C-alpha positions as a printed Julia matrix, in Angstrom:
192×3 Matrix{Float64}:
  -4.98   22.43  45.85
  -5.86   18.78  45.46
  -4.24   15.53  44.33
  -6.24   12.49  43.28
  -4.32    9.26  43.81
  -5.32    6.2   41.81
  -4.46    2.94  43.54
  -4.18    0.33  40.79
  -3.51   -2.58  43.13
  -6.22   -5.2   43.56
  -5.09   -5.7   47.2
  -6.98   -3.66  49.8
  -4.01   -3.76  52.2
  -0.68   -4.03  50.45
   2.44   -2.14  49.54
   0.58    0.31  47.28
  -2.02    1.31  49.86
   0.65    1.68  52.55
   2.85    3.8   50.28
  -0.19    5.97  49.55
  -0.67    6.56  53.28
   2.89    7.9   53.46
   2.46    9.95  50.28
  -0.78   11.45  51.58
   0.99   12.55  54.74
   3.79   14.17  52.68
   1.36   16.11  50.46
  -0.82   17.22  53.35
   2.21   18.55  55.26
   2.64   20.9   52.28
  -1.01   21.97  52.36
  -2.12   19.82  49.43
  -5.21   17.69  49.99
  -5.06   14.13  48.65
  -8.0    11.84  47.93
  -7.36    8.17  47.18
  -9.46    6.26  44.66
  -9.02    2.51  45.12
  -9.75    1.03  41.71
 -10.3    -2.41  43.27
 -13.61   -1.1   44.62
 -15.0    -0.93  41.07
 -16.01   -3.54  38.51
 -15.18   -1.81  35.25
 -16.4    -3.21  31.99
 -13.77   -3.45  29.29
 -13.64   -0.86  26.55
 -14.97   -2.27  23.29
 -13.99    0.83  21.28
 -17.62    1.57  20.41
 -16.55    5.21  19.89
 -19.69    6.5   21.6
 -17.4     8.8   23.59
 -16.32   10.42  20.3
 -19.89   10.69  19.02
 -21.07   12.21  22.31
 -18.02   14.44  22.7
 -18.95   15.23  26.3
 -16.05   13.45  28.01
 -18.15   10.54  29.21
 -18.24    6.85  28.51
 -21.57    5.36  27.5
 -21.4     2.88  30.39
 -22.91    4.94  33.19
 -23.35    2.1   35.69
 -19.87    1.23  36.97
 -18.65    4.5   38.52
 -16.08    5.12  35.8
 -17.49    8.51  34.72
 -17.57    9.66  38.35
 -13.84    8.97  38.64
 -13.17   10.91  35.42
 -15.09   13.88  36.84
 -13.05   13.67  40.05
  -9.81   13.68  38.03
 -10.94   16.73  36.06
 -11.36   18.66  39.3
  -7.86   17.91  40.61
  -4.63   19.88  40.31
  -2.59   16.69  40.15
  -2.89   12.96  39.64
  -0.73   10.4   41.42
  -0.83    6.82  40.15
   0.55    3.72  41.8
   0.34    0.09  40.7
   2.15   -3.18  41.25
   3.47   -5.47  38.55
   1.19   -8.45  37.91
   2.48  -10.87  35.29
   4.94   -8.17  34.22
   2.41   -5.38  33.55
  -0.31   -3.3   35.24
  -2.99   -5.31  37.04
  -6.17   -5.74  35.02
  -8.18   -3.18  37.02
  -5.6    -0.46  36.28
  -5.18   -1.56  32.67
  -8.94   -1.46  32.06
  -9.19    1.97  33.66
  -6.29    3.37  31.6
  -7.67    1.96  28.33
 -11.14    3.41  28.82
  -9.96    6.74  30.22
  -7.44    7.24  27.43
 -10.11    6.92  24.77
 -12.72    9.03  26.57
 -10.29   11.89  27.28
  -8.78   11.74  23.78
 -12.13   11.73  22.0
 -13.88   14.0   24.49
 -12.7    17.03  26.4
  -8.99   16.26  27.01
  -9.83   16.98  30.64
  -6.38   16.14  32.04
  -4.38   18.57  29.9
  -2.07   20.74  32.0
  -2.53   18.76  35.22
   0.52   17.63  37.2
   1.17   13.89  37.24
   3.4    11.32  38.85
   3.64    7.53  38.92
   5.06    4.86  41.21
   5.49    1.16  40.38
   5.94   -1.74  42.8
   7.27   -5.19  41.94
   8.78   -8.24  43.58
  11.04   -9.24  40.69
  10.24   -7.74  37.3
   7.77   -5.66  35.34
   8.06   -2.38  37.25
   9.56   -0.56  34.27
   6.6    -1.51  32.08
   4.05   -0.64  34.78
   5.72    2.75  35.3
   5.85    3.3   31.54
   2.15    2.43  31.09
   1.09    5.04  33.65
   3.5     7.74  32.46
   2.54    7.24  28.8
  -1.12    7.6   29.77
  -0.3    10.93  31.39
   1.83   12.15  28.49
  -0.87   11.22  25.94
  -3.27   13.3   28.02
  -0.93   16.32  27.84
  -0.16   16.29  31.55
   2.99   17.78  33.1
   4.63   14.58  34.35
   7.17   14.89  37.16
  10.2    12.68  37.34
  12.3    11.79  40.36
  15.8    10.82  41.29
  16.1     7.96  41.99
  13.22    6.43  40.05
  10.04    5.79  42.09
  10.17    2.03  41.63
   9.79   -0.07  44.76
  11.07   -3.63  45.1
   8.74   -5.48  47.47
   6.5    -8.53  47.54
   4.4    -8.44  50.69
   3.62   -5.38  52.75
   5.34   -3.76  54.57
   8.42   -4.78  52.55
   8.21   -1.48  50.65
   9.87    0.21  53.62
  12.96   -1.99  53.15
  13.59   -0.42  49.72
  15.2     2.77  51.0
  16.32    3.93  47.56
  12.9     3.34  45.99
  11.18    5.24  48.79
  13.68    8.06  48.34
  12.42    8.2   44.75
   8.82    8.4   45.98
   9.72   11.3   48.28
  11.54   13.01  45.4
   8.46   12.6   43.21
   6.19   14.13  45.86
   8.6    17.08  46.24
   8.6    17.66  42.48
   4.83   17.44  42.18
   4.36   19.75  45.17
   6.75   22.32  43.74
   5.08   22.33  40.32
   1.55   22.49  41.72
   2.56   25.41  43.93
   4.12   27.26  40.97
   1.09   26.66  38.77
  -1.14   28.02  41.54
   0.97   31.17  42.02
   2.79   30.22  45.25
């Protein structure tokens, strides 16, 4: 069983990457492998809605040079997808937004390769925008027919600079709740 985590933060060392370290430990304690894809390592071109993905119908974007299709293939092979992103100017950072826009179109017009996979999202913000960031990621998952897990409390972390995420005890409780829910569903879907 495997989770792919998408880190939508442009910061190599920040709250999101540190939260992912904790999340990875939680999943792996339950026997679920987790691989992190740091989107900041890529330079995605913007989607221009050329619709080549619909014409091709093979679940690939026509831009083969930026690593985007490799990430889509990695996501297709996972049991679950965990997304995390901070709020930048009240919404997802541009690297996450670009990824979500392109992936949404390719999966919708191609093979719907995320259907039935387990998903979960976490948003981080200093002041505002976490609700929109969370909503952007969850809507992406729902549009792709994924089984999205919720949590109680919500997995929204209030923090500016790392390691301030650890000060938000309630938000981190939500992250732990989300991991528990995703673990339980993945186990059930795999017959455990």
